[in-house]
Amino acid sequence: AQSVTQLGSHVSVSEGALVLLRCNYSSSVPPYLFWYVQYPNQGLQLLLKYTTGATLVKGINGFEAEFKKSETSFHLTKPSAHMSDAAEYFCAVSALTAAGNKLTFGGGTRVLVKP
Amino acid sequence: DGGITQSPKYLFRKEGQNVTLSCEQNLNHDAMYWYRQDPGQGLRLIYYSQIVNDFQKGDIAEGYSVSREKKESFPLTVTSAQKNPTAFYLCASRNGGSYEQYFGPGTRLTVT
């Protein structure tokens, strides 16, 4: 079975500072990994994904994430936080079951950006 | 514009009433999903459907029902058997050849 752990339910960063959101996963098969962002009262938007190939993946809005198999991690970073980055971020792992493909989500990390 | 629509955005019901949440997609995606979101608990899978006329229970299906009569539509009924129905409900879809899911804007259901 797959599982995802996001360390820190809340993260506070200053505008212009590094954003680092941690995600560790558990998977019995090679994982496909995702980061989504959610703004208040909206749906989730895909930030980036790792399927195969290059372990450093770049996404929208200046975010990137690195897949580290040895550490079972997929941490999300952005070099310089912007006020518009204030949102909740979810890490997810894909699982292919006999009944089809599912995503398992972490509990989310809410990011506050201080001016 | 291609996308996923959920209606209404906000829904209010009295306890004991069934209520149906709408989810429509014009992306021609094969798979559709329903999630429930509660504060601090991430997203939990209620039901999913890989093809028309077939669907599977997710992790928290009790008190919910779905149908998939058309490829573009996947309505969710929250029945009176659901003990704590107040939540934010999200619908998603996925193209058969990929792994990422695309989400609708959500429906916030309040039951009093």
PDB file of N, CA, C and O in Angstrom, chain A residues 67-104:
ATOM      1  N   PHE A  67      13.207  13.972  -6.831  1.00  0.00           N
ATOM      2  CA  PHE A  67      12.906  12.609  -6.418  1.00  0.00           C
ATOM      3  C   PHE A  67      14.194  11.946  -5.936  1.00  0.00           C
ATOM      4  O   PHE A  67      15.177  11.875  -6.686  1.00  0.00           O
ATOM      5  N   LYS A  68      14.198  11.499  -4.680  1.00  0.00           N
ATOM      6  CA  LYS A  68      15.343  10.790  -4.119  1.00  0.00           C
ATOM      7  C   LYS A  68      14.867   9.425  -3.647  1.00  0.00           C
ATOM      8  O   LYS A  68      14.278   9.297  -2.568  1.00  0.00           O
ATOM      9  N   LYS A  69      15.172   8.440  -4.449  1.00  0.00           N
ATOM     10  CA  LYS A  69      14.694   7.082  -4.156  1.00  0.00           C
ATOM     11  C   LYS A  69      15.267   6.560  -2.842  1.00  0.00           C
ATOM     12  O   LYS A  69      14.562   5.941  -2.048  1.00  0.00           O
ATOM     13  N   SER A  70      16.560   6.819  -2.612  1.00  0.00           N
ATOM     14  CA  SER A  70      17.207   6.287  -1.412  1.00  0.00           C
ATOM     15  C   SER A  70      16.611   6.871  -0.133  1.00  0.00           C
ATOM     16  O   SER A  70      16.643   6.232   0.911  1.00  0.00           O
ATOM     17  N   GLU A  71      16.058   8.057  -0.228  1.00  0.00           N
ATOM     18  CA  GLU A  71      15.465   8.710   0.928  1.00  0.00           C
ATOM     19  C   GLU A  71      13.930   8.654   0.896  1.00  0.00           C
ATOM     20  O   GLU A  71      13.293   9.166   1.813  1.00  0.00           O
ATOM     21  N   THR A  72      13.382   8.029  -0.109  1.00  0.00           N
ATOM     22  CA  THR A  72      11.920   7.997  -0.359  1.00  0.00           C
ATOM     23  C   THR A  72      11.316   9.372  -0.140  1.00  0.00           C
ATOM     24  O   THR A  72      10.331   9.539   0.591  1.00  0.00           O
ATOM     25  N   SER A  73      11.932  10.371  -0.784  1.00  0.00           N
ATOM     26  CA  SER A  73      11.465  11.741  -0.600  1.00  0.00           C
ATOM     27  C   SER A  73      11.185  12.411  -1.929  1.00  0.00           C
ATOM     28  O   SER A  73      11.712  12.022  -2.980  1.00  0.00           O
ATOM     29  N   PHE A  74      10.382  13.453  -1.852  1.00  0.00           N
ATOM     30  CA  PHE A  74      10.027  14.247  -3.029  1.00  0.00           C
ATOM     31  C   PHE A  74       9.733  15.655  -2.524  1.00  0.00           C
ATOM     32  O   PHE A  74       8.622  16.140  -2.582  1.00  0.00           O
ATOM     33  N   HIS A  75      10.740  16.330  -2.018  1.00  0.00           N
ATOM     34  CA  HIS A  75      10.568  17.649  -1.419  1.00  0.00           C
ATOM     35  C   HIS A  75      10.381  18.723  -2.480  1.00  0.00           C
ATOM     36  O   HIS A  75      11.021  18.704  -3.538  1.00  0.00           O
ATOM     37  N   LEU A  76       9.548  19.686  -2.157  1.00  0.00           N
ATOM     38  CA  LEU A  76       9.211  20.797  -3.068  1.00  0.00           C
ATOM     39  C   LEU A  76       9.944  22.048  -2.627  1.00  0.00           C
ATOM     40  O   LEU A  76       9.959  22.367  -1.433  1.00  0.00           O
ATOM     41  N   THR A  77      10.546  22.754  -3.580  1.00  0.00           N
ATOM     42  CA  THR A  77      11.267  23.980  -3.244  1.00  0.00           C
ATOM     43  C   THR A  77      10.944  25.089  -4.229  1.00  0.00           C
ATOM     44  O   THR A  77      10.533  24.846  -5.368  1.00  0.00           O
ATOM     45  N   LYS A  78      11.149  26.315  -3.731  1.00  0.00           N
ATOM     46  CA  LYS A  78      11.103  27.507  -4.565  1.00  0.00           C
ATOM     47  C   LYS A  78      12.117  28.472  -3.988  1.00  0.00           C
ATOM     48  O   LYS A  78      12.089  28.734  -2.781  1.00  0.00           O
ATOM     49  N   PRO A  79      13.026  28.981  -4.787  1.00  0.00           N
ATOM     50  CA  PRO A  79      14.133  29.794  -4.250  1.00  0.00           C
ATOM     51  C   PRO A  79      13.677  31.066  -3.542  1.00  0.00           C
ATOM     52  O   PRO A  79      14.271  31.453  -2.542  1.00  0.00           O
ATOM     53  N   SER A  80      12.622  31.689  -4.041  1.00  0.00           N
ATOM     54  CA  SER A  80      12.226  32.985  -3.508  1.00  0.00           C
ATOM     55  C   SER A  80      10.709  33.060  -3.418  1.00  0.00           C
ATOM     56  O   SER A  80      10.023  33.084  -4.444  1.00  0.00           O
ATOM     57  N   ALA A  81      10.197  33.110  -2.196  1.00  0.00           N
ATOM     58  CA  ALA A  81       8.753  33.106  -1.994  1.00  0.00           C
ATOM     59  C   ALA A  81       8.123  34.427  -2.415  1.00  0.00           C
ATOM     60  O   ALA A  81       8.682  35.509  -2.203  1.00  0.00           O
ATOM     61  N   HIS A  82       6.942  34.301  -2.969  1.00  0.00           N
ATOM     62  CA  HIS A  82       6.144  35.467  -3.352  1.00  0.00           C
ATOM     63  C   HIS A  82       4.853  35.414  -2.566  1.00  0.00           C
ATOM     64  O   HIS A  82       4.386  34.335  -2.179  1.00  0.00           O
ATOM     65  N   MET A  83       4.264  36.557  -2.343  1.00  0.00           N
ATOM     66  CA  MET A  83       3.015  36.607  -1.583  1.00  0.00           C
ATOM     67  C   MET A  83       1.957  35.687  -2.181  1.00  0.00           C
ATOM     68  O   MET A  83       1.141  35.095  -1.467  1.00  0.00           O
ATOM     69  N   SER A  84       1.973  35.558  -3.506  1.00  0.00           N
ATOM     70  CA  SER A  84       0.969  34.731  -4.181  1.00  0.00           C
ATOM     71  C   SER A  84       1.171  33.228  -3.935  1.00  0.00           C
ATOM     72  O   SER A  84       0.326  32.424  -4.332  1.00  0.00           O
ATOM     73  N   ASP A  85       2.280  32.853  -3.297  1.00  0.00           N
ATOM     74  CA  ASP A  85       2.524  31.442  -2.983  1.00  0.00           C
ATOM     75  C   ASP A  85       1.771  30.980  -1.742  1.00  0.00           C
ATOM     76  O   ASP A  85       1.791  29.777  -1.422  1.00  0.00           O
ATOM     77  N   ALA A  86       1.137  31.892  -1.048  1.00  0.00           N
ATOM     78  CA  ALA A  86       0.356  31.522   0.130  1.00  0.00           C
ATOM     79  C   ALA A  86      -0.816  30.645  -0.291  1.00  0.00           C
ATOM     80  O   ALA A  86      -1.704  31.084  -1.026  1.00  0.00           O
ATOM     81  N   ALA A  87      -0.797  29.395   0.147  1.00  0.00           N
ATOM     82  CA  ALA A  87      -1.781  28.405  -0.283  1.00  0.00           C
ATOM     83  C   ALA A  87      -1.508  27.123   0.502  1.00  0.00           C
ATOM     84  O   ALA A  87      -0.621  27.071   1.352  1.00  0.00           O
ATOM     85  N   GLU A  88      -2.276  26.090   0.206  1.00  0.00           N
ATOM     86  CA  GLU A  88      -2.014  24.779   0.790  1.00  0.00           C
ATOM     87  C   GLU A  88      -1.458  23.871  -0.304  1.00  0.00           C
ATOM     88  O   GLU A  88      -1.933  23.907  -1.442  1.00  0.00           O
ATOM     89  N   TYR A  89      -0.466  23.080   0.064  1.00  0.00           N
ATOM     90  CA  TYR A  89       0.238  22.237  -0.893  1.00  0.00           C
ATOM     91  C   TYR A  89       0.098  20.779  -0.492  1.00  0.00           C
ATOM     92  O   TYR A  89       0.265  20.417   0.682  1.00  0.00           O
ATOM     93  N   PHE A  90      -0.194  19.946  -1.490  1.00  0.00           N
ATOM     94  CA  PHE A  90      -0.396  18.527  -1.249  1.00  0.00           C
ATOM     95  C   PHE A  90       0.565  17.703  -2.100  1.00  0.00           C
ATOM     96  O   PHE A  90       0.681  17.918  -3.309  1.00  0.00           O
ATOM     97  N   CYS A  91       1.202  16.752  -1.449  1.00  0.00           N
ATOM     98  CA  CYS A  91       2.017  15.762  -2.126  1.00  0.00           C
ATOM     99  C   CYS A  91       1.169  14.505  -2.320  1.00  0.00           C
ATOM    100  O   CYS A  91       0.337  14.178  -1.455  1.00  0.00           O
ATOM    101  N   ALA A  92       1.342  13.819  -3.454  1.00  0.00           N
ATOM    102  CA  ALA A  92       0.536  12.628  -3.712  1.00  0.00           C
ATOM    103  C   ALA A  92       1.369  11.587  -4.442  1.00  0.00           C
ATOM    104  O   ALA A  92       2.283  11.921  -5.207  1.00  0.00           O
ATOM    105  N   VAL A  93       1.026  10.332  -4.222  1.00  0.00           N
ATOM    106  CA  VAL A  93       1.675   9.213  -4.912  1.00  0.00           C
ATOM    107  C   VAL A  93       0.609   8.411  -5.635  1.00  0.00           C
ATOM    108  O   VAL A  93      -0.513   8.237  -5.124  1.00  0.00           O
ATOM    109  N   SER A  94       0.950   7.954  -6.815  1.00  0.00           N
ATOM    110  CA  SER A  94      -0.005   7.207  -7.629  1.00  0.00           C
ATOM    111  C   SER A  94       0.140   5.722  -7.362  1.00  0.00           C
ATOM    112  O   SER A  94       1.246   5.206  -7.241  1.00  0.00           O
ATOM    113  N   ALA A  95      -0.998   5.053  -7.291  1.00  0.00           N
ATOM    114  CA  ALA A  95      -1.013   3.609  -7.079  1.00  0.00           C
ATOM    115  C   ALA A  95      -1.892   2.968  -8.136  1.00  0.00           C
ATOM    116  O   ALA A  95      -3.009   3.408  -8.366  1.00  0.00           O
ATOM    117  N   LEU A  96      -1.360   1.928  -8.758  1.00  0.00           N
ATOM    118  CA  LEU A  96      -2.149   1.186  -9.736  1.00  0.00           C
ATOM    119  C   LEU A  96      -2.654  -0.078  -9.057  1.00  0.00           C
ATOM    120  O   LEU A  96      -1.875  -0.919  -8.634  1.00  0.00           O
ATOM    121  N   THR A  97      -3.964  -0.170  -8.911  1.00  0.00           N
ATOM    122  CA  THR A  97      -4.558  -1.331  -8.251  1.00  0.00           C
ATOM    123  C   THR A  97      -5.321  -2.153  -9.274  1.00  0.00           C
ATOM    124  O   THR A  97      -5.468  -1.756 -10.429  1.00  0.00           O
ATOM    125  N   ALA A  98      -5.833  -3.289  -8.832  1.00  0.00           N
ATOM    126  CA  ALA A  98      -6.624  -4.134  -9.727  1.00  0.00           C
ATOM    127  C   ALA A  98      -7.872  -3.399 -10.213  1.00  0.00           C
ATOM    128  O   ALA A  98      -8.386  -3.677 -11.292  1.00  0.00           O
ATOM    129  N   ALA A  99      -8.339  -2.456  -9.419  1.00  0.00           N
ATOM    130  CA  ALA A  99      -9.546  -1.705  -9.776  1.00  0.00           C
ATOM    131  C   ALA A  99      -9.234  -0.386 -10.453  1.00  0.00           C
ATOM    132  O   ALA A  99     -10.128   0.402 -10.704  1.00  0.00           O
ATOM    133  N   GLY A 100      -7.971  -0.142 -10.739  1.00  0.00           N
ATOM    134  CA  GLY A 100      -7.631   1.087 -11.449  1.00  0.00           C
ATOM    135  C   GLY A 100      -6.608   1.930 -10.734  1.00  0.00           C
ATOM    136  O   GLY A 100      -6.047   1.534  -9.721  1.00  0.00           O
ATOM    137  N   ASN A 101      -6.373   3.113 -11.255  1.00  0.00           N
ATOM    138  CA  ASN A 101      -5.346   4.009 -10.765  1.00  0.00           C
ATOM    139  C   ASN A 101      -5.907   4.962  -9.723  1.00  0.00           C
ATOM    140  O   ASN A 101      -6.968   5.559  -9.923  1.00  0.00           O
ATOM    141  N   LYS A 102      -5.208   5.107  -8.585  1.00  0.00           N
ATOM    142  CA  LYS A 102      -5.640   6.000  -7.520  1.00  0.00           C
ATOM    143  C   LYS A 102      -4.478   6.874  -7.079  1.00  0.00           C
ATOM    144  O   LYS A 102      -3.318   6.501  -7.231  1.00  0.00           O
ATOM    145  N   LEU A 103      -4.806   8.030  -6.509  1.00  0.00           N
ATOM    146  CA  LEU A 103      -3.819   8.881  -5.859  1.00  0.00           C
ATOM    147  C   LEU A 103      -4.024   8.809  -4.351  1.00  0.00           C
ATOM    148  O   LEU A 103      -5.149   8.861  -3.875  1.00  0.00           O
ATOM    149  N   THR A 104      -2.910   8.715  -3.624  1.00  0.00           N
ATOM    150  CA  THR A 104      -2.943   8.831  -2.169  1.00  0.00           C
ATOM    151  C   THR A 104      -2.267  10.145  -1.806  1.00  0.00           C
ATOM    152  O   THR A 104      -1.143  10.410  -2.235  1.00  0.00           O
TER     153      THR A 104
END
